Short mmCIF file of C-alpha atoms in Angstrom, two decimals:
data_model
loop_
_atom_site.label_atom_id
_atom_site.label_comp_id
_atom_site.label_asym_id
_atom_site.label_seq_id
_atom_site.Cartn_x
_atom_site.Cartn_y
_atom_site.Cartn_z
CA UNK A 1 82.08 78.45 106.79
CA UNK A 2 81.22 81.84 108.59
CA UNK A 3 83.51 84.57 108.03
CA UNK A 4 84.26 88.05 109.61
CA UNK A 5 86.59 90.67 107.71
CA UNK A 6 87.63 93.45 109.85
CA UNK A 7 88.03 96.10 107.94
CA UNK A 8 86.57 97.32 104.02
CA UNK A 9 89.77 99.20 102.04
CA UNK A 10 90.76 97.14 99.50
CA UNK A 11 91.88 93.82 100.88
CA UNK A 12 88.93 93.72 102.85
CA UNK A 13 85.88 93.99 100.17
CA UNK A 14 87.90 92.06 97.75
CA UNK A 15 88.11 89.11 100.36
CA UNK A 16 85.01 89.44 101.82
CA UNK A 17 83.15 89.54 98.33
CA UNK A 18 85.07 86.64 96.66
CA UNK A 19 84.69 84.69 100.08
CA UNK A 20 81.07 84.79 99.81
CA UNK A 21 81.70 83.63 95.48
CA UNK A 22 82.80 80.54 97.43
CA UNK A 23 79.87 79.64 99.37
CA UNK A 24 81.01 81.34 102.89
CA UNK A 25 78.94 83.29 104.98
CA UNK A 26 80.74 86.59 105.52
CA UNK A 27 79.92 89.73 107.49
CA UNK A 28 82.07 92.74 107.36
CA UNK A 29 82.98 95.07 109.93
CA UNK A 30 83.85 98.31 110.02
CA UNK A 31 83.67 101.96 111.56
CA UNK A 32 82.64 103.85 108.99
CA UNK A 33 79.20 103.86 108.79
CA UNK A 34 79.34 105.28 105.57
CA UNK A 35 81.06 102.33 103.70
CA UNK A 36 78.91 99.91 106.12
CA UNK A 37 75.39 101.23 104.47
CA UNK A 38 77.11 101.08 101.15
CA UNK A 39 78.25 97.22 101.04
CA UNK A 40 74.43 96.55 102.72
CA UNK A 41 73.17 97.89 99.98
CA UNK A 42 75.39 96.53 97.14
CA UNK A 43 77.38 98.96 96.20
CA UNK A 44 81.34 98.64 96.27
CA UNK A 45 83.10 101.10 98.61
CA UNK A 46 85.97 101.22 96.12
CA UNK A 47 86.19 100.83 92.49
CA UNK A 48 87.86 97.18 91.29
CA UNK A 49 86.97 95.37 88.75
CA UNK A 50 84.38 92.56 88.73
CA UNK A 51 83.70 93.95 92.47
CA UNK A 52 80.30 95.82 91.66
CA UNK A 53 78.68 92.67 90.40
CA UNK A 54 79.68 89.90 92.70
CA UNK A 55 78.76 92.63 95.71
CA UNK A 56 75.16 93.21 94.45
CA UNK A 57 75.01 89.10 93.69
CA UNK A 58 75.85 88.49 97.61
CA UNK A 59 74.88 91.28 99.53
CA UNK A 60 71.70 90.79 101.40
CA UNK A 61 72.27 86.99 101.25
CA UNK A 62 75.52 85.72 102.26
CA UNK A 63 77.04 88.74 103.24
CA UNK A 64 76.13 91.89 105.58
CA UNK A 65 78.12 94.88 107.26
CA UNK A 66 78.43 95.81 110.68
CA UNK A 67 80.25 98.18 113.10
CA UNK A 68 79.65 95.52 115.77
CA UNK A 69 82.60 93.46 116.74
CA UNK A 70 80.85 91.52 118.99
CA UNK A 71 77.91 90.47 116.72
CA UNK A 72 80.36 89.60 113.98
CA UNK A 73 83.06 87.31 116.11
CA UNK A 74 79.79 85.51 117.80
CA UNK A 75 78.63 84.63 114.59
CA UNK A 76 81.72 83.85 112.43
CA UNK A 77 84.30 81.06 112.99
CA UNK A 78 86.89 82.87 111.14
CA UNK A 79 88.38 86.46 111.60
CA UNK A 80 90.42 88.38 109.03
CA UNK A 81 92.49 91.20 109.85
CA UNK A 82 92.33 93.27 106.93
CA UNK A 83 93.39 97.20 108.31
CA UNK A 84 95.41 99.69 106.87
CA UNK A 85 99.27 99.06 107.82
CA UNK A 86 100.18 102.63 106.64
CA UNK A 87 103.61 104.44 106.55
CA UNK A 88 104.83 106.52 109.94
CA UNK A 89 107.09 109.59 109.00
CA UNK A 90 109.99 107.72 108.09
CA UNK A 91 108.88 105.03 106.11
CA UNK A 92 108.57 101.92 108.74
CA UNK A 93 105.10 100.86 109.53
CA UNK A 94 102.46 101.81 111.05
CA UNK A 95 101.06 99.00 113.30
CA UNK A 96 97.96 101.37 114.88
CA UNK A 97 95.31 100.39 113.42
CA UNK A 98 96.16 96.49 113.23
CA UNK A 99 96.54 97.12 117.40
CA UNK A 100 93.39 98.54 117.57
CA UNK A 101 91.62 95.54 115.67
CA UNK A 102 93.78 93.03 117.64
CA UNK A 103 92.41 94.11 120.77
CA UNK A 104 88.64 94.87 119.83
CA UNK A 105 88.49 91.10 117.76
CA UNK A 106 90.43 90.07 121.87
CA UNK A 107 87.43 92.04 123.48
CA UNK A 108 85.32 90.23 121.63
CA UNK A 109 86.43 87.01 121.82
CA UNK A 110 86.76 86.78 125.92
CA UNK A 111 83.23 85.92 125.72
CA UNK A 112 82.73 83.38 123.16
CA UNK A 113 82.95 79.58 123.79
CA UNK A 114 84.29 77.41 121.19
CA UNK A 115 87.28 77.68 119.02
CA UNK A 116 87.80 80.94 116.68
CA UNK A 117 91.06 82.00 114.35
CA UNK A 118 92.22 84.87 113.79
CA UNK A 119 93.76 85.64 110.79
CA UNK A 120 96.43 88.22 110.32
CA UNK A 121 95.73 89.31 106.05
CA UNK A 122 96.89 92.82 106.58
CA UNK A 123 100.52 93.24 105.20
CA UNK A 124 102.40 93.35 108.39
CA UNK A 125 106.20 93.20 108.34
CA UNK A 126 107.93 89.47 110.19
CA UNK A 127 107.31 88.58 113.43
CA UNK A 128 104.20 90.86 113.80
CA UNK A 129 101.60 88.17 113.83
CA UNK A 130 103.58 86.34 117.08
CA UNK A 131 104.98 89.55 118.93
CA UNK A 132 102.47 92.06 118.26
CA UNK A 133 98.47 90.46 117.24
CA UNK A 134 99.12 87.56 119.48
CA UNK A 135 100.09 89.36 122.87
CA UNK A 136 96.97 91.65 122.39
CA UNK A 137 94.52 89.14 121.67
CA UNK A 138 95.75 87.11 124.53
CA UNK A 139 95.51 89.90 126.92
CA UNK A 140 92.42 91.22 125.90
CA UNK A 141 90.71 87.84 125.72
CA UNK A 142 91.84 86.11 128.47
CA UNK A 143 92.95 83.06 126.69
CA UNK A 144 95.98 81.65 125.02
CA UNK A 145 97.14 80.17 121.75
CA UNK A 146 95.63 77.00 121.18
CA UNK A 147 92.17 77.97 122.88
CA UNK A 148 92.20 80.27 119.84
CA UNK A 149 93.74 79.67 116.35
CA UNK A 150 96.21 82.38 115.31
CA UNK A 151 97.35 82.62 111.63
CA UNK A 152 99.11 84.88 108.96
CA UNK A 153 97.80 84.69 105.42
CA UNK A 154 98.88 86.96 103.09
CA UNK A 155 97.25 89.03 99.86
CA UNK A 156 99.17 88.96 96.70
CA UNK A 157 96.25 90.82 95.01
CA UNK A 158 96.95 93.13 91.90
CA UNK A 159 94.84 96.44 92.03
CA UNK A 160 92.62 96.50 88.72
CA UNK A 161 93.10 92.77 88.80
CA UNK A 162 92.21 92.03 92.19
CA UNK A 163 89.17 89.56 91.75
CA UNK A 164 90.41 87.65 89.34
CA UNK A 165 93.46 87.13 91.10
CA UNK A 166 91.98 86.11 94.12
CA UNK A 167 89.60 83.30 92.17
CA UNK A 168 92.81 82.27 90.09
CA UNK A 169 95.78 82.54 92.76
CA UNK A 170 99.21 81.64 91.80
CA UNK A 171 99.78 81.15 95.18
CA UNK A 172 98.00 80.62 98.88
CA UNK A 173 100.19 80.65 101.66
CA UNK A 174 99.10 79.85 104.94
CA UNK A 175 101.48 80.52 108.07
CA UNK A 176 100.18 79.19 111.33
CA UNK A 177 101.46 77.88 114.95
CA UNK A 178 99.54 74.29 114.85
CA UNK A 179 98.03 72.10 112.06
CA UNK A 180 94.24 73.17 113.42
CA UNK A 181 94.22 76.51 112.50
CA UNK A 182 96.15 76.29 109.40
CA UNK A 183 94.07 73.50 108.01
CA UNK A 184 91.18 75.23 108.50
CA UNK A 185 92.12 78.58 106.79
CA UNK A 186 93.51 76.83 104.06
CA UNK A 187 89.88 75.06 103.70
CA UNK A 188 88.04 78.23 102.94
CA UNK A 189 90.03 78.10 99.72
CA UNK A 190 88.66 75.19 98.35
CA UNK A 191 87.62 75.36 95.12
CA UNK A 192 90.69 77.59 94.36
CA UNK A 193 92.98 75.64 91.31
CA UNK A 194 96.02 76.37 93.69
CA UNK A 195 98.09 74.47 96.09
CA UNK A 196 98.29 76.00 99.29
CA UNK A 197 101.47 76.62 101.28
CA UNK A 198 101.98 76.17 104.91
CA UNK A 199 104.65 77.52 106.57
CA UNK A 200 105.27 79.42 109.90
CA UNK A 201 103.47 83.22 110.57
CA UNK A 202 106.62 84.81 110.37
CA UNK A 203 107.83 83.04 107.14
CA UNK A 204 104.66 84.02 105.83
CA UNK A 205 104.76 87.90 106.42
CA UNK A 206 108.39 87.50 104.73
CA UNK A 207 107.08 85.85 101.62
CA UNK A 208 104.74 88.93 100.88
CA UNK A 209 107.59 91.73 101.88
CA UNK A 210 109.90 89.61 99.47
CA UNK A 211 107.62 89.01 96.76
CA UNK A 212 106.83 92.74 96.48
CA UNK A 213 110.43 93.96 97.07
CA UNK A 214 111.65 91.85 93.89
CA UNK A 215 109.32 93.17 91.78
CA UNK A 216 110.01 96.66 92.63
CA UNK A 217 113.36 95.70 92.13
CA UNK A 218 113.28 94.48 88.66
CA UNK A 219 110.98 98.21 88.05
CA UNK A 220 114.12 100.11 89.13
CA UNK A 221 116.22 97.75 87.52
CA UNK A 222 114.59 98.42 84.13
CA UNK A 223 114.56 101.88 84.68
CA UNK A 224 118.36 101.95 86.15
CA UNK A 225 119.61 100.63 82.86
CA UNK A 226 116.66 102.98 80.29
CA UNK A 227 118.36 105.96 82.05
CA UNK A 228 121.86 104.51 80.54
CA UNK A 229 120.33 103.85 77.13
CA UNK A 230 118.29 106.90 77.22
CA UNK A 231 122.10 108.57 77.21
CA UNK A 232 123.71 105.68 74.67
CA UNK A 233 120.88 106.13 72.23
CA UNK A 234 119.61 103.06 73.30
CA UNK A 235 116.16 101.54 72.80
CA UNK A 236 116.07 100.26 76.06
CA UNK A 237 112.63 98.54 75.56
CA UNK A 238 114.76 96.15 72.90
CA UNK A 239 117.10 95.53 75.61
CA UNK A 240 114.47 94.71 77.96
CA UNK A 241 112.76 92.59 75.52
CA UNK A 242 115.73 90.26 74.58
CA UNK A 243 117.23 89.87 78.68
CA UNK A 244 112.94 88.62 79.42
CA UNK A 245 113.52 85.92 77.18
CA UNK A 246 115.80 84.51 79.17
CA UNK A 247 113.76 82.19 81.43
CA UNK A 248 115.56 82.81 84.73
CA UNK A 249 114.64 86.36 84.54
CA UNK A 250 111.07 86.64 82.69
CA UNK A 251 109.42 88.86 81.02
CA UNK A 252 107.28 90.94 83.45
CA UNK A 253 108.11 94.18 85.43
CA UNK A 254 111.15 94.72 82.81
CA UNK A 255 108.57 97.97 81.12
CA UNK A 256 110.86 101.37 82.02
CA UNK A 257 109.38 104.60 82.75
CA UNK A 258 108.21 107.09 85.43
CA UNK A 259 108.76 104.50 88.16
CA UNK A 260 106.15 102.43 90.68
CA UNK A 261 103.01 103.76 93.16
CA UNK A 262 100.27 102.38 94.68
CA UNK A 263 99.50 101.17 98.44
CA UNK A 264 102.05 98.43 98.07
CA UNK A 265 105.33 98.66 96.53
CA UNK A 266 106.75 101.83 98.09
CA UNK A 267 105.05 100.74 101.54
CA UNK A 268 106.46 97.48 101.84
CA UNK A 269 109.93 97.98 100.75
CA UNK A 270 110.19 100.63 102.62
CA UNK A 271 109.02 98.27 105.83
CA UNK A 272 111.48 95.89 104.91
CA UNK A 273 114.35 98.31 105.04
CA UNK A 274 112.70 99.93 108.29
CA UNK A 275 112.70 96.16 109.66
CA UNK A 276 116.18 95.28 108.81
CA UNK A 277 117.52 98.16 110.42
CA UNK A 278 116.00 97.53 113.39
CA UNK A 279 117.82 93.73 113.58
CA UNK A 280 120.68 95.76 112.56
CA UNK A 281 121.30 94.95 109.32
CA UNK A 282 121.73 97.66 106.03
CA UNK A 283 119.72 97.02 103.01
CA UNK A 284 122.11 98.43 100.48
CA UNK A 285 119.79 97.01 98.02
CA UNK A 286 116.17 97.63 98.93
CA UNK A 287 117.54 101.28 99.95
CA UNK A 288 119.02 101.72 96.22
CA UNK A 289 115.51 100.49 94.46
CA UNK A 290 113.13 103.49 96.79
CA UNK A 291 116.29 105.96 95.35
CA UNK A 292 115.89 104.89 91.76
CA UNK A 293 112.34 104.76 92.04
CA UNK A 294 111.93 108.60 93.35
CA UNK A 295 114.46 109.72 90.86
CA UNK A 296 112.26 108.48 87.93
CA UNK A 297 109.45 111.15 88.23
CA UNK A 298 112.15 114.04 88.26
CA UNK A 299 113.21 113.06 85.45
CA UNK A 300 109.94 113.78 83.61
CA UNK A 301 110.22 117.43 84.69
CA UNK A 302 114.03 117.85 83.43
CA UNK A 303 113.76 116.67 79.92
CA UNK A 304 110.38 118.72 79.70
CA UNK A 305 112.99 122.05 81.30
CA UNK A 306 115.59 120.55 78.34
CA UNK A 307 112.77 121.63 75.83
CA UNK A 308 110.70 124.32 77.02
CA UNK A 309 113.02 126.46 79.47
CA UNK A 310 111.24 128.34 82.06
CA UNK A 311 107.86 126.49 82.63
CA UNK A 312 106.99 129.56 84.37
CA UNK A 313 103.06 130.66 82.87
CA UNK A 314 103.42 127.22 80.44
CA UNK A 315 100.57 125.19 80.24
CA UNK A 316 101.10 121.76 80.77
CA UNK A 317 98.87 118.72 80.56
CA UNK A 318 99.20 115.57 82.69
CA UNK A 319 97.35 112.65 81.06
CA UNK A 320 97.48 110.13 84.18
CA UNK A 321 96.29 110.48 87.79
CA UNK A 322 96.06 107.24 88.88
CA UNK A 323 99.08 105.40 90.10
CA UNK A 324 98.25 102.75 87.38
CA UNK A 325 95.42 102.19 84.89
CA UNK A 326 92.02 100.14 85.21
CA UNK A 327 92.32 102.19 89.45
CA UNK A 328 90.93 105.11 90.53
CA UNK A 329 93.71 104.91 93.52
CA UNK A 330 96.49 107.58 93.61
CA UNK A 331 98.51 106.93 96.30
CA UNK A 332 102.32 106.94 95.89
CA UNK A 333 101.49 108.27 91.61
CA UNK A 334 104.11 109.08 89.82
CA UNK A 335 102.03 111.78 88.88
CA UNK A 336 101.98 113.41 92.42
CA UNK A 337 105.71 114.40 92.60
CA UNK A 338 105.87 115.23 88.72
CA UNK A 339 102.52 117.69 89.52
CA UNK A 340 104.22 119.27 92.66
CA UNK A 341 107.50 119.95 90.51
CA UNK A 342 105.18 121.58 87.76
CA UNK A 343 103.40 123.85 90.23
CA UNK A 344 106.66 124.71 91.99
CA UNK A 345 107.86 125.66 88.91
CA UNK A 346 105.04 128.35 87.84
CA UNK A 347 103.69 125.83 85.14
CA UNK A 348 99.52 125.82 84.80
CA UNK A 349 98.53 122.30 85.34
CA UNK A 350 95.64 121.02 83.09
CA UNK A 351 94.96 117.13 83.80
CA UNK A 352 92.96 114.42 82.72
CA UNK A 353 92.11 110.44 84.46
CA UNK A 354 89.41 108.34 83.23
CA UNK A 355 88.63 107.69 86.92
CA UNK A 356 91.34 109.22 89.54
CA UNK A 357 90.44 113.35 88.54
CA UNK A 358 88.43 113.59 92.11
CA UNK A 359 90.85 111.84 93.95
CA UNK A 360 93.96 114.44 93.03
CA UNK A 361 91.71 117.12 93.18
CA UNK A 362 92.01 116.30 96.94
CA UNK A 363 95.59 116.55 96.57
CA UNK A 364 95.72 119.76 94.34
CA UNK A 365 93.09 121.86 94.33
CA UNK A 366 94.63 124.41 92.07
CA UNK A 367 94.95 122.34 89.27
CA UNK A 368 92.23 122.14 85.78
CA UNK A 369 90.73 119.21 85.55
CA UNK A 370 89.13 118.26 82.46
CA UNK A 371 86.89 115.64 81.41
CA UNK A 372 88.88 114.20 78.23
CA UNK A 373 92.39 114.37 76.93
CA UNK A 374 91.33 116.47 74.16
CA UNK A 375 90.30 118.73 76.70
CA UNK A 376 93.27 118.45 78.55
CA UNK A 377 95.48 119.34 75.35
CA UNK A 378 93.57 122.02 74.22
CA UNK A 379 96.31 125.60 74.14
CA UNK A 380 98.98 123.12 75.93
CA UNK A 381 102.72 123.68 75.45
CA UNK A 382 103.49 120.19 76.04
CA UNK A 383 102.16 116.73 77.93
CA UNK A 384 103.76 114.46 80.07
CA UNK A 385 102.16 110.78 79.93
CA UNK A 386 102.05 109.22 83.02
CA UNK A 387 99.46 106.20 83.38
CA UNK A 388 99.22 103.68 81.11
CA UNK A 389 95.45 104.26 80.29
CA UNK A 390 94.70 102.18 77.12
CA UNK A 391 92.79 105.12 75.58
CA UNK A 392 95.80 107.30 75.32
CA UNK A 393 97.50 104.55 72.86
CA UNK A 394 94.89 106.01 70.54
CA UNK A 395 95.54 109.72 70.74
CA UNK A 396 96.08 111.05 67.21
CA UNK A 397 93.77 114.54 66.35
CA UNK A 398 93.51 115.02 70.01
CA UNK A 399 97.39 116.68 69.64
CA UNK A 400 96.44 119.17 67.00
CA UNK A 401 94.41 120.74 69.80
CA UNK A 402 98.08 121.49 71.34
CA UNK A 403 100.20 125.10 70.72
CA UNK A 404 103.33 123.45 71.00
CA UNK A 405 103.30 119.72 70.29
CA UNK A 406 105.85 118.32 72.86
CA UNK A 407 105.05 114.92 74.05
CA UNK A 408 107.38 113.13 77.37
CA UNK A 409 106.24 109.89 77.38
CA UNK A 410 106.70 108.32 81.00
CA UNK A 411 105.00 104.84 80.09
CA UNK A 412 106.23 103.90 76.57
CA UNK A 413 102.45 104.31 75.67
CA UNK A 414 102.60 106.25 72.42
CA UNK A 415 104.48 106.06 68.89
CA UNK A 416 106.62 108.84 67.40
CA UNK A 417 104.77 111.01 64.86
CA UNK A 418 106.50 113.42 62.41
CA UNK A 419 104.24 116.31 63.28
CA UNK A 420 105.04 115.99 67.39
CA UNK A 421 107.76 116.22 69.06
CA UNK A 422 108.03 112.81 71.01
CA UNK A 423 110.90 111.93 73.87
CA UNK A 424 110.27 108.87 75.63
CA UNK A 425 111.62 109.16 79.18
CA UNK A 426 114.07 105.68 78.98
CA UNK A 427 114.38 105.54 75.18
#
């Protein structure tokens, strides 16, 4: 089938790339003409991996980038939504941009005969998709519902892991207003070893806010009760390990530490709360999991203040940009409020990423940033560990390089050594 994704952050390459794995024509759209030249001439706008090489295998052939709306909705059957949905100032969403596509893909479509679908894969908080993309698209079109198909299908995509997750789903749900539309978004899965779910737009935009929300939960859960062991003398990883076991609960997102990041977790439980207010209701809850969560990083900064004192003229190294490993993405780090709380505090900041250094650079310009933990170390008075890189499991010499060897763990990544001074932050 012919495909149009609007838009090329994450979701969008990662769709439009693993579309066109599964034999549909695909053309992106989008107005930077930057990231437009770079997908037509195979190279990924982002780094994820397995992206690279199934973009240079497609693009060319079955898939192209435009900034034309027009020339994409005329020659696709299928449209995804795929914008930003970003935070406002007080933590509910941002619907701009996905208003701005709604009524350019509308434009668009008010001259094209035959049947198109939209489909809503931006993460857009319930009843979006029916009171917000559908209006605009009607008005801007001239038609109605039914003329056009109109369905929610959301992403459940792990950064680092987002092609393979999108070839191997664990789930597909599909929420749409008549059997026509949903059948035939649910058909450019096939292929896919996964049963697909139909349900209702609104049900579907709930499923993603609730999917993400529990497993943000069960992070501030974990690190809830490693703050109480931390105190008890606890190993709170033991704790975690034994409760995982129990198959109602599982053994995933138990890990304690410096707390979650990325684009999706503090978003979208933050839109959830944001959402519930607004039908009146108080999230005691969700609100209680964002508080946990922005504790965490403070933490780091205390125990480090229990050791050192004054971190005025200290050097301290940050191993960790990047919000997670195997991502060069920073947004919502851990490392970003633990950095700010260094600076504030006179400390000199020497860091080290395998991929995010020139993305916090951005951030904090007045921060060293060094090309290799070793380098990182050299003269520090301590290090805080904040991503869980795989390298840094297999720091050993690279602390000798250190004044003072004071190590705060924040991921549980390293072992306690006789000749360093090792806290974990939850054990």
């Amino acid at each position: 089938m012919r495909i149009s994704i609007i838009g090329t952050g994450y979701v969008g390459t990662v769709s439009a790339v693993c579309f066109a794995e599964l034999g549909h024509e695909v053309i992106c759209v989008d107005v930077d003409r930057s990231k437009i030249d770079r997908i037509n001439a195979g190279i990924a706008p982002i780094y994820e991996e397995g992206l690279s090489g199934l973009l240079k295998k497609h693009a060319g052939k079955r898939l192209s980038a435009t900034s034309d709306y027009d020339f994409a909705v005329m020659n696709s059957d299928v449209s995804f939504i795929c914008v930003g949905t970003p935070s406002d100032p007080d933590g509910n969403i941002d619907l701009g941009i996905v208003k701005a596509a709604s009524a350019s893909l509308g434009d668009s479509l008010r001259a094209k005969k035959g049947y198109h679908v939209i489909v809503v894969k931006s993460t857009v908080v319930p009843e979006t998709t029916e009171k917000v993309v559908l209006p605009i698209i009607e008005k801007r079109s001239g038609k109605r519902a039914g003329d056009f198909g109109i369905v929610m299908n959301p992403e459940f995509l792990r950064e680092g892991k987002a092609v393979y997750d999108f070839m191997h789903p664990d789930k597909i749900v599909v929420g749409s207003l008549d059997k026509r539309s949903g059948d035939i978004v649910a058909s450019l899965y096939k292929g896919l070893d996964c049963k697909v779910t139909g349900t209702n737009p609104r049900t579907a935009e709930m499923i993603k806010y609730a999917n993400n929300s529990f497993l943000a939960t069960k992070i501030s859960f974990a690190n809830e009760v490693g703050n109480i062991c931390k105190e008890l003398d606890i190993d709170t990883y033991e704790v975690m390990s034994a409760i995982g076991k129990d198959f109602r609960i599982g053994k995933y997102f138990l890990n304690a530490g410096a707390g979650f990041g990325g684009s999706c977790f503090p978003k979208d439980v933050k839109a959830l709360i944001g959402k519930a207010k607004e039908i009146g209701y108080e999230p005691v809850l969700l609100k209680s999991v964002i508080t946990v969560n922005e504790r965490q990083p403070g933490r780091m900064v205390q125990l480090l203040k229990s050791r050192l004192g004054s971190l005025k003229g200290r050097k301290i190294a940050v191993l960790g940009l990047a919000f997670k490993n195997d991502t060069d993405d920073i947004r919502e780090s851990r490392s970003i409020p633990v950095i700010k709380e260094l600076l504030d505090n006179g400390a000199d900041v020497s860091a080290y990423d395998p991929m995010a250094n020139g993305n916090m650079k951005k951030l904090f310009g007045n921060v060293r940033y060094h090309s290799s933990a070793e380098d990182a170390l050299s003269g520090a008075d301590a290090c805080l560990v904040m991503t869980e890189w795989d390298e840094f499991k297999s720091l050993d010499r690279e602390f000798n390089v250190m004044t003072n060897r004071l190590i705060i763990d924040g991921r549980h990544m390293l072992m306690p050594r006789k000749d360093v001074e090792y806290v974990g932050l939850c054990w």
